[in-house]
């Protein structure tokens, strides 16, 4: 006989756990009140039970008591700061050090699924000490983030950790490790006419910042403001076109400052970009590695098919230019798709050359399809240092590389913490 339009709650004990279907019917008539409303709307239906277990081994349990508010449809939210305990050299303890975190993630049976022997734990922990010494603070080694995307792969998560601590995640020769990006005078590999695809090099000179960007805004989480989003804007907050950088796991100002300065310096001083196709040696380098590249378009002097092979002597179906007889290199497309680059020891005649060594495989000189060749000449120009921005595989033993001119000024603010220039 309730005549209220809202706020009727029915509590019902259920005989067992699981899903239930319920329905309702009127048990009284309207009587003489023809204006009474017969519609009944159920706003929510839910079940609950009281846990009797106080301790869960190996788990941390957070209990929340919540009172019903209004109609009871408000979503429950619990915001808290938690740090996972991990095995560290200091014992089983809470840690924010990326080395402890990435080792645990990599060997977790549900995340990285790697065997301990596949993770170079000693090298990763030594790298954490190197990063701390390089920047002058252990804050540069921190990572504080909760992965909540069930579709995220381990590779994506490892890259998030690496980017927060100025590193690149690597896996080579069955070993998983991190490589620290810092100032260096050494290039890992030299790319020239011997390991670059002829006429694949393109150079872009920038007279300003790409896309007319006037600055960067780097977003991070400030623990002094209840981990709310904070923003660092460089060179100042008076610009209109900022490039936005979203960070993950960065929760201290020193780390955010160093990341922001590096990003802004690369935009300011990265005024030359190149793209080229490289042969198999490109597999030895990856993103953010420093490489040396000969700045030459390497024109093809002639190309065609190999007619015959006699040990080191090759007979070509296209004549060599008469004006060039020394400093030649021949690119041979082998039957397995690999390009073998060999110096030409001497030119015998217009159609015949002598190689400096034997090809890696016998050449195909019979049938419909012969081994193809291209002859180039070393321009003998100097080389510049570059940082690899991206690398993608085109085919077997061929990769496209995009790189930006290397400049030591990228790292000119790496000592800001040591010099007391970061206000915490």
CSV table of C-alpha atoms in Angstrom, one decimal:
chain,number,residue,atom,x,y,z
A,1,UNK,CA,0.0,0.0,0.0
A,2,UNK,CA,3.0,2.3,-0.4
A,3,UNK,CA,2.0,5.5,-2.3
A,4,UNK,CA,5.4,7.1,-2.5
A,5,UNK,CA,6.8,7.6,-6.0
A,6,UNK,CA,10.4,6.8,-5.1
A,7,UNK,CA,12.6,5.2,-2.5
A,8,UNK,CA,11.2,1.7,-1.9
A,9,UNK,CA,13.9,-0.9,-1.1
A,10,UNK,CA,13.3,-4.6,-0.8
A,11,UNK,CA,15.9,-6.8,0.9
A,12,UNK,CA,15.6,-10.5,0.2
A,13,UNK,CA,17.8,-13.3,1.4
A,14,UNK,CA,18.8,-15.6,-1.5
A,15,UNK,CA,19.0,-19.4,-1.1
A,16,UNK,CA,22.3,-19.8,-3.0
A,17,UNK,CA,25.0,-17.9,-4.8
A,18,UNK,CA,24.8,-17.1,-8.5
A,19,UNK,CA,22.5,-15.3,-10.9
A,20,UNK,CA,18.7,-14.7,-10.2
A,21,UNK,CA,15.7,-13.5,-12.2
A,22,UNK,CA,13.0,-11.6,-10.4
A,23,UNK,CA,9.7,-10.1,-11.2
A,24,UNK,CA,6.9,-8.2,-9.3
A,25,UNK,CA,3.1,-8.0,-9.4
A,26,UNK,CA,0.5,-5.8,-7.8
A,27,UNK,CA,-1.3,-7.4,-4.9
A,28,UNK,CA,-3.9,-4.6,-4.3
A,29,UNK,CA,-6.3,-2.7,-6.5
A,30,UNK,CA,-6.4,1.0,-7.2
A,31,UNK,CA,-9.7,1.3,-5.5
A,32,UNK,CA,-11.4,4.6,-6.1
A,33,UNK,CA,-8.1,6.4,-6.8
A,34,UNK,CA,-8.1,6.4,-10.6
A,35,UNK,CA,-5.2,8.8,-10.7
A,36,UNK,CA,-2.8,6.4,-9.0
A,37,UNK,CA,0.3,5.4,-11.1
A,38,UNK,CA,0.5,1.7,-11.9
A,39,UNK,CA,4.0,1.7,-13.3
A,40,UNK,CA,6.9,0.4,-11.2
A,41,UNK,CA,10.5,1.0,-12.2
A,42,UNK,CA,13.4,-1.0,-10.8
A,43,UNK,CA,16.5,1.2,-10.6
A,44,UNK,CA,19.0,-1.3,-9.5
A,45,UNK,CA,19.3,-4.9,-8.3
A,46,UNK,CA,22.5,-6.3,-6.8
A,47,UNK,CA,23.7,-8.9,-4.4
A,48,UNK,CA,26.5,-8.9,-1.8
A,49,UNK,CA,27.9,-11.1,0.9
A,50,UNK,CA,30.1,-10.5,3.9
A,51,UNK,CA,33.5,-12.0,3.7
A,52,UNK,CA,34.5,-14.2,6.7
A,53,UNK,CA,38.2,-14.6,5.6
A,54,UNK,CA,40.5,-12.1,7.2
A,55,UNK,CA,43.9,-13.1,5.7
A,56,UNK,CA,44.8,-14.0,2.1
A,57,UNK,CA,48.3,-15.5,1.7
A,58,UNK,CA,50.6,-13.6,-0.7
A,59,UNK,CA,48.0,-11.0,-1.4
A,60,UNK,CA,47.3,-7.5,0.1
A,61,UNK,CA,43.6,-7.0,0.8
A,62,UNK,CA,42.1,-3.5,0.9
A,63,UNK,CA,38.6,-3.3,2.5
A,64,UNK,CA,36.3,-0.4,1.9
A,65,UNK,CA,33.0,0.2,3.8
A,66,UNK,CA,30.7,2.5,1.8
A,67,UNK,CA,27.3,3.9,2.8
A,68,UNK,CA,24.5,4.2,0.3
A,69,UNK,CA,24.2,7.7,-1.1
A,70,UNK,CA,21.1,8.9,-2.8
A,71,UNK,CA,19.7,6.3,-5.1
A,72,UNK,CA,22.6,4.0,-4.6
A,73,UNK,CA,23.7,4.2,-8.3
A,74,UNK,CA,26.9,6.2,-7.7
A,75,UNK,CA,29.9,4.1,-8.7
A,76,UNK,CA,32.3,3.2,-5.9
A,77,UNK,CA,35.9,4.4,-6.3
A,78,UNK,CA,38.9,3.8,-4.1
A,79,UNK,CA,42.0,5.9,-4.7
A,80,UNK,CA,45.1,4.9,-2.8
A,81,UNK,CA,48.9,4.8,-3.1
A,82,UNK,CA,50.3,1.3,-3.2
A,83,UNK,CA,53.8,-0.1,-3.9
A,84,UNK,CA,54.3,-3.7,-4.8
A,85,UNK,CA,56.8,-5.8,-2.9
A,86,UNK,CA,59.4,-7.4,-5.1
A,87,UNK,CA,62.6,-9.4,-4.6
A,88,UNK,CA,65.5,-7.0,-4.5
A,89,UNK,CA,69.1,-7.2,-3.4
A,90,UNK,CA,67.9,-5.7,-0.1
A,91,UNK,CA,65.2,-8.4,0.4
A,92,UNK,CA,61.5,-8.7,-0.3
A,93,UNK,CA,60.5,-5.0,-0.1
A,94,UNK,CA,58.4,-2.3,-1.7
A,95,UNK,CA,60.4,-0.7,-4.5
A,96,UNK,CA,60.1,2.0,-7.3
A,97,UNK,CA,63.5,1.2,-8.9
A,98,UNK,CA,62.9,0.3,-12.6
A,99,UNK,CA,65.5,-2.5,-12.4
A,100,UNK,CA,63.6,-4.5,-9.8
A,101,UNK,CA,60.3,-3.8,-11.7
A,102,UNK,CA,61.4,-4.9,-15.1
A,103,UNK,CA,63.1,-8.0,-13.9
A,104,UNK,CA,59.9,-9.1,-12.0
A,105,UNK,CA,57.8,-8.2,-15.1
A,106,UNK,CA,60.0,-10.1,-17.5
A,107,UNK,CA,60.0,-13.3,-15.4
A,108,UNK,CA,56.3,-13.1,-14.4
A,109,UNK,CA,54.5,-16.3,-15.8
A,110,UNK,CA,51.6,-14.1,-16.9
A,111,UNK,CA,53.4,-11.0,-18.2
A,112,UNK,CA,56.9,-11.5,-19.7
A,113,UNK,CA,56.9,-15.3,-19.4
A,114,UNK,CA,60.7,-15.4,-19.7
A,115,UNK,CA,63.1,-17.7,-17.9
A,116,UNK,CA,65.5,-16.1,-15.5
A,117,UNK,CA,68.5,-17.0,-17.7
A,118,UNK,CA,66.9,-14.9,-20.5
A,119,UNK,CA,67.0,-11.7,-18.4
A,120,UNK,CA,70.4,-10.1,-17.8
A,121,UNK,CA,69.4,-9.1,-14.2
A,122,UNK,CA,72.9,-8.1,-13.2
A,123,UNK,CA,73.4,-5.8,-16.1
A,124,UNK,CA,70.0,-4.2,-15.6
A,125,UNK,CA,70.7,-3.5,-11.9
A,126,UNK,CA,74.2,-2.2,-12.8
A,127,UNK,CA,72.6,0.1,-15.4
A,128,UNK,CA,70.3,1.5,-12.7
A,129,UNK,CA,73.4,2.5,-10.7
A,130,UNK,CA,75.0,4.1,-13.8
A,131,UNK,CA,71.9,6.2,-14.5
A,132,UNK,CA,71.8,7.3,-10.8
A,133,UNK,CA,75.4,8.4,-11.0
A,134,UNK,CA,75.0,10.0,-14.4
A,135,UNK,CA,72.1,12.3,-13.4
A,136,UNK,CA,73.2,12.6,-9.7
A,137,UNK,CA,69.9,11.3,-8.3
A,138,UNK,CA,68.1,8.0,-7.7
A,139,UNK,CA,64.9,9.8,-8.8
A,140,UNK,CA,65.9,9.3,-12.4
A,141,UNK,CA,65.6,5.5,-11.9
A,142,UNK,CA,62.0,5.5,-10.6
A,143,UNK,CA,58.9,4.1,-12.3
A,144,UNK,CA,55.5,4.3,-10.6
A,145,UNK,CA,52.6,3.2,-12.7
A,146,UNK,CA,49.7,0.7,-12.6
A,147,UNK,CA,49.2,-1.2,-15.8
A,148,UNK,CA,45.4,-1.5,-16.3
A,149,UNK,CA,45.1,-2.3,-20.0
A,150,UNK,CA,44.5,-6.1,-20.3
A,151,UNK,CA,45.3,-5.9,-24.0
A,152,UNK,CA,48.8,-4.3,-23.5
A,153,UNK,CA,51.6,-6.6,-24.5
A,154,UNK,CA,54.8,-7.1,-22.5
A,155,UNK,CA,56.8,-5.3,-25.2
A,156,UNK,CA,54.5,-2.2,-24.8
A,157,UNK,CA,54.9,-2.3,-21.0
A,158,UNK,CA,58.7,-2.7,-21.2
A,159,UNK,CA,58.9,0.2,-23.6
A,160,UNK,CA,56.9,2.4,-21.1
A,161,UNK,CA,59.4,1.5,-18.4
A,162,UNK,CA,62.4,2.2,-20.6
A,163,UNK,CA,61.2,5.6,-21.9
A,164,UNK,CA,60.6,6.8,-18.3
A,165,UNK,CA,64.2,6.1,-17.3
A,166,UNK,CA,66.0,7.3,-20.5
A,167,UNK,CA,66.6,3.8,-21.9
A,168,UNK,CA,65.6,1.5,-24.8
A,169,UNK,CA,64.4,-2.0,-24.2
A,170,UNK,CA,66.5,-4.6,-26.1
A,171,UNK,CA,66.5,-8.3,-26.7
A,172,UNK,CA,69.5,-9.8,-28.5
A,173,UNK,CA,71.1,-13.2,-28.6
A,174,UNK,CA,68.4,-14.5,-26.2
A,175,UNK,CA,69.1,-11.8,-23.6
A,176,UNK,CA,66.7,-9.1,-22.4
A,177,UNK,CA,68.4,-5.9,-21.3
A,178,UNK,CA,68.1,-2.1,-21.3
A,179,UNK,CA,70.4,0.3,-23.2
A,180,UNK,CA,70.9,3.8,-21.7
A,181,UNK,CA,70.8,6.8,-24.0
A,182,UNK,CA,73.5,9.3,-23.1
A,183,UNK,CA,76.3,11.5,-24.5
A,184,UNK,CA,78.7,9.4,-26.5
A,185,UNK,CA,81.5,9.9,-29.0
A,186,UNK,CA,81.2,6.5,-30.6
A,187,UNK,CA,79.0,5.4,-33.4
A,188,UNK,CA,77.9,1.8,-33.3
A,189,UNK,CA,78.0,1.3,-37.1
A,190,UNK,CA,79.1,3.1,-40.3
A,191,UNK,CA,76.7,3.1,-43.2
A,192,UNK,CA,78.2,3.8,-46.6
A,193,UNK,CA,78.0,2.5,-50.2
A,194,UNK,CA,79.0,-1.0,-48.9
A,195,UNK,CA,75.9,-1.6,-46.7
A,196,UNK,CA,73.3,0.9,-48.1
A,197,UNK,CA,71.0,0.3,-51.0
A,198,UNK,CA,72.1,2.5,-53.9
A,199,UNK,CA,70.0,5.7,-54.5
A,200,UNK,CA,67.9,5.0,-51.4
A,201,UNK,CA,69.3,7.9,-49.3
A,202,UNK,CA,67.1,11.0,-48.9
A,203,UNK,CA,68.2,14.1,-46.9
A,204,UNK,CA,65.9,16.7,-45.3
A,205,UNK,CA,67.3,20.0,-44.1
A,206,UNK,CA,65.1,21.8,-41.5
A,207,UNK,CA,65.4,25.5,-41.1
A,208,UNK,CA,63.0,25.5,-38.2
A,209,UNK,CA,61.3,23.1,-35.9
A,210,UNK,CA,59.2,20.4,-37.6
A,211,UNK,CA,55.5,21.2,-37.9
A,212,UNK,CA,56.2,24.7,-36.7
A,213,UNK,CA,56.2,23.5,-33.1
A,214,UNK,CA,57.0,26.4,-30.7
A,215,UNK,CA,57.6,24.3,-27.6
A,216,UNK,CA,56.7,21.1,-25.7
A,217,UNK,CA,54.4,20.3,-22.8
A,218,UNK,CA,55.3,17.2,-20.8
A,219,UNK,CA,52.6,15.7,-18.6
A,220,UNK,CA,53.5,13.9,-15.4
A,221,UNK,CA,52.0,13.0,-12.0
A,222,UNK,CA,52.7,15.3,-9.0
A,223,UNK,CA,52.7,13.4,-5.6
A,224,UNK,CA,52.5,16.7,-3.8
A,225,UNK,CA,49.1,17.3,-5.4
A,226,UNK,CA,47.5,14.0,-4.8
A,227,UNK,CA,49.1,12.6,-8.0
A,228,UNK,CA,47.2,15.0,-10.1
A,229,UNK,CA,48.4,15.7,-13.6
A,230,UNK,CA,51.2,18.4,-13.8
A,231,UNK,CA,52.6,20.0,-16.9
A,232,UNK,CA,56.1,21.3,-17.7
A,233,UNK,CA,56.1,23.7,-20.6
A,234,UNK,CA,59.3,24.7,-22.5
A,235,UNK,CA,60.7,27.1,-23.4
A,236,UNK,CA,58.0,28.9,-21.4
A,237,UNK,CA,54.2,29.0,-21.1
A,238,UNK,CA,53.7,31.8,-23.5
A,239,UNK,CA,53.6,29.8,-26.7
A,240,UNK,CA,50.6,28.6,-28.7
A,241,UNK,CA,51.7,25.5,-30.6
A,242,UNK,CA,53.1,22.9,-28.1
A,243,UNK,CA,54.0,19.3,-28.8
A,244,UNK,CA,52.4,17.2,-26.1
A,245,UNK,CA,54.4,14.5,-24.4
A,246,UNK,CA,52.4,11.9,-22.3
A,247,UNK,CA,54.6,10.1,-19.8
A,248,UNK,CA,53.9,7.0,-17.8
A,249,UNK,CA,55.3,6.2,-14.4
A,250,UNK,CA,57.0,9.6,-14.0
A,251,UNK,CA,56.0,10.9,-10.5
A,252,UNK,CA,58.9,13.2,-9.5
A,253,UNK,CA,59.8,16.7,-10.8
A,254,UNK,CA,63.5,15.9,-11.3
A,255,UNK,CA,62.8,13.0,-13.7
A,256,UNK,CA,60.1,15.0,-15.5
A,257,UNK,CA,62.4,18.0,-15.8
A,258,UNK,CA,65.2,16.0,-17.4
A,259,UNK,CA,62.9,14.2,-19.8
A,260,UNK,CA,61.3,17.5,-20.8
A,261,UNK,CA,64.7,19.2,-21.4
A,262,UNK,CA,65.9,16.3,-23.6
A,263,UNK,CA,62.8,16.3,-25.7
A,264,UNK,CA,62.9,20.1,-26.2
A,265,UNK,CA,66.6,20.0,-27.1
A,266,UNK,CA,66.1,17.4,-29.7
A,267,UNK,CA,63.4,19.5,-31.3
A,268,UNK,CA,65.6,22.6,-31.2
A,269,UNK,CA,68.8,21.2,-32.5
A,270,UNK,CA,67.6,18.3,-34.7
A,271,UNK,CA,67.8,20.2,-38.0
A,272,UNK,CA,68.8,17.4,-40.4
A,273,UNK,CA,66.9,14.2,-41.0
A,274,UNK,CA,67.7,11.3,-43.3
A,275,UNK,CA,66.0,8.1,-44.6
A,276,UNK,CA,67.7,5.2,-46.4
A,277,UNK,CA,67.5,1.5,-46.9
A,278,UNK,CA,70.2,-0.6,-45.4
A,279,UNK,CA,71.3,-4.2,-45.8
A,280,UNK,CA,71.7,-6.9,-43.2
A,281,UNK,CA,74.1,-5.0,-41.0
A,282,UNK,CA,71.2,-2.8,-39.9
A,283,UNK,CA,70.0,-5.7,-37.7
A,284,UNK,CA,72.9,-4.8,-35.4
A,285,UNK,CA,71.4,-1.4,-34.4
A,286,UNK,CA,68.0,-0.2,-33.3
A,287,UNK,CA,66.1,2.9,-32.1
A,288,UNK,CA,68.2,5.7,-30.5
A,289,UNK,CA,71.5,4.2,-31.4
A,290,UNK,CA,74.2,6.5,-32.7
A,291,UNK,CA,75.3,5.6,-36.2
A,292,UNK,CA,77.7,7.2,-38.8
A,293,UNK,CA,76.3,7.8,-42.3
A,294,UNK,CA,78.2,8.9,-45.4
A,295,UNK,CA,76.1,11.8,-46.8
A,296,UNK,CA,76.0,10.7,-50.4
A,297,UNK,CA,73.3,9.7,-52.8
A,298,UNK,CA,75.6,6.9,-54.3
A,299,UNK,CA,74.5,7.1,-57.9
A,300,UNK,CA,74.3,3.8,-59.8
A,301,UNK,CA,76.9,3.7,-62.6
A,302,UNK,CA,75.3,0.7,-64.3
A,303,UNK,CA,73.0,-2.2,-63.5
A,304,UNK,CA,71.7,-5.4,-65.1
A,305,UNK,CA,72.2,-9.2,-64.9
A,306,UNK,CA,75.3,-11.4,-64.4
A,307,UNK,CA,75.8,-13.5,-67.6
A,308,UNK,CA,78.5,-15.8,-66.4
A,309,UNK,CA,80.8,-16.4,-63.4
A,310,UNK,CA,84.3,-17.9,-63.5
A,311,UNK,CA,85.6,-17.9,-59.9
A,312,UNK,CA,86.2,-14.2,-59.1
A,313,UNK,CA,85.5,-13.1,-62.7
A,314,UNK,CA,82.0,-11.9,-63.6
A,315,UNK,CA,80.6,-11.2,-67.1
A,316,UNK,CA,77.9,-8.5,-67.1
A,317,UNK,CA,75.2,-7.9,-69.6
A,318,UNK,CA,75.7,-4.1,-69.4
A,319,UNK,CA,78.9,-2.2,-70.1
A,320,UNK,CA,80.8,-0.4,-67.4
A,321,UNK,CA,81.5,3.4,-67.9
A,322,UNK,CA,84.9,3.8,-69.6
A,323,UNK,CA,85.7,6.8,-67.5
A,324,UNK,CA,85.6,5.0,-64.1
A,325,UNK,CA,87.8,2.0,-63.5
A,326,UNK,CA,88.8,2.2,-59.8
A,327,UNK,CA,87.0,2.5,-56.5
A,328,UNK,CA,84.0,0.5,-57.7
A,329,UNK,CA,81.6,-1.6,-55.7
A,330,UNK,CA,79.2,-4.2,-57.0
A,331,UNK,CA,75.9,-5.1,-55.3
A,332,UNK,CA,74.7,-8.6,-56.1
A,333,UNK,CA,71.2,-9.9,-55.4
A,334,UNK,CA,71.6,-13.5,-54.3
A,335,UNK,CA,69.0,-16.2,-54.8
A,336,UNK,CA,68.0,-16.2,-51.1
A,337,UNK,CA,67.2,-12.4,-51.3
A,338,UNK,CA,70.3,-11.2,-49.6
A,339,UNK,CA,72.4,-8.5,-51.2
A,340,UNK,CA,76.1,-9.2,-51.2
A,341,UNK,CA,78.3,-6.0,-51.5
A,342,UNK,CA,81.8,-6.7,-52.8
A,343,UNK,CA,84.6,-4.4,-53.9
A,344,UNK,CA,85.7,-4.6,-57.6
A,345,UNK,CA,89.4,-5.5,-57.6
A,346,UNK,CA,89.9,-4.5,-61.2
A,347,UNK,CA,88.0,-3.9,-64.4
A,348,UNK,CA,89.2,-6.4,-67.1
A,349,UNK,CA,87.1,-5.0,-69.9
A,350,UNK,CA,83.8,-3.1,-70.5
A,351,UNK,CA,81.8,-6.2,-69.5
A,352,UNK,CA,84.1,-8.2,-67.2
A,353,UNK,CA,85.2,-7.4,-63.6
A,354,UNK,CA,87.3,-9.2,-61.1
A,355,UNK,CA,85.9,-9.4,-57.5
A,356,UNK,CA,87.9,-8.8,-54.3
A,357,UNK,CA,86.4,-12.0,-52.9
A,358,UNK,CA,83.9,-14.7,-53.7
A,359,UNK,CA,80.2,-14.1,-53.3
A,360,UNK,CA,78.5,-15.6,-50.2
A,361,UNK,CA,76.6,-18.0,-52.6
A,362,UNK,CA,77.0,-19.2,-56.2
A,363,UNK,CA,75.4,-16.8,-58.6
A,364,UNK,CA,72.5,-17.8,-60.9
A,365,UNK,CA,73.6,-17.5,-64.5
A,366,UNK,CA,71.3,-20.0,-66.1
A,367,UNK,CA,67.6,-20.1,-66.7
A,368,UNK,CA,65.1,-17.3,-67.0
A,369,UNK,CA,66.1,-15.2,-63.9
A,370,UNK,CA,69.8,-14.3,-63.4
A,371,UNK,CA,71.5,-12.7,-60.5
A,372,UNK,CA,71.1,-8.9,-60.8
A,373,UNK,CA,73.8,-6.4,-60.1
A,374,UNK,CA,74.3,-2.7,-59.6
A,375,UNK,CA,77.7,-1.0,-59.7
A,376,UNK,CA,78.4,2.1,-57.6
A,377,UNK,CA,81.4,4.3,-56.8
A,378,UNK,CA,82.4,5.5,-53.3
A,379,UNK,CA,82.1,9.2,-53.2
A,380,UNK,CA,84.8,9.4,-50.6
A,381,UNK,CA,82.8,12.0,-48.7
A,382,UNK,CA,82.9,12.5,-45.0
A,383,UNK,CA,80.2,11.1,-42.6
A,384,UNK,CA,77.9,12.6,-40.0
A,385,UNK,CA,76.6,11.1,-36.8
A,386,UNK,CA,72.9,10.4,-36.5
A,387,UNK,CA,70.4,9.0,-33.9
A,388,UNK,CA,68.0,6.3,-35.2
A,389,UNK,CA,64.4,7.4,-34.8
A,390,UNK,CA,62.8,4.3,-36.3
A,391,UNK,CA,63.7,1.2,-38.1
A,392,UNK,CA,61.4,-1.2,-40.0
A,393,UNK,CA,62.0,-4.3,-42.1
A,394,UNK,CA,61.3,-4.1,-45.8
A,395,UNK,CA,62.3,-7.6,-46.8
A,396,UNK,CA,64.8,-10.3,-45.9
A,397,UNK,CA,68.0,-8.5,-44.7
A,398,UNK,CA,66.7,-5.1,-45.8
A,399,UNK,CA,65.5,-2.4,-43.4
A,400,UNK,CA,64.3,1.2,-43.7
A,401,UNK,CA,66.0,3.6,-41.3
A,402,UNK,CA,64.9,7.1,-40.3
A,403,UNK,CA,67.5,9.1,-38.4
A,404,UNK,CA,68.1,12.6,-37.0
A,405,UNK,CA,71.4,14.4,-36.9
A,406,UNK,CA,73.2,13.7,-33.7
A,407,UNK,CA,74.1,16.7,-31.6
A,408,UNK,CA,75.8,16.8,-28.1
A,409,UNK,CA,73.4,19.7,-27.3
A,410,UNK,CA,70.6,17.2,-26.9
A,411,UNK,CA,72.1,16.3,-23.5
A,412,UNK,CA,73.2,19.7,-22.3
A,413,UNK,CA,70.7,19.7,-19.4
A,414,UNK,CA,71.5,16.3,-18.1
A,415,UNK,CA,73.6,17.9,-15.3
A,416,UNK,CA,70.8,20.2,-14.1
A,417,UNK,CA,70.2,18.2,-10.9
A,418,UNK,CA,73.9,18.1,-10.1
A,419,UNK,CA,74.1,21.9,-10.6
A,420,UNK,CA,71.1,22.5,-8.4
A,421,UNK,CA,69.0,23.9,-11.2
A,422,UNK,CA,65.9,21.8,-10.4
A,423,UNK,CA,63.7,23.1,-7.7
A,424,UNK,CA,61.9,20.1,-6.0
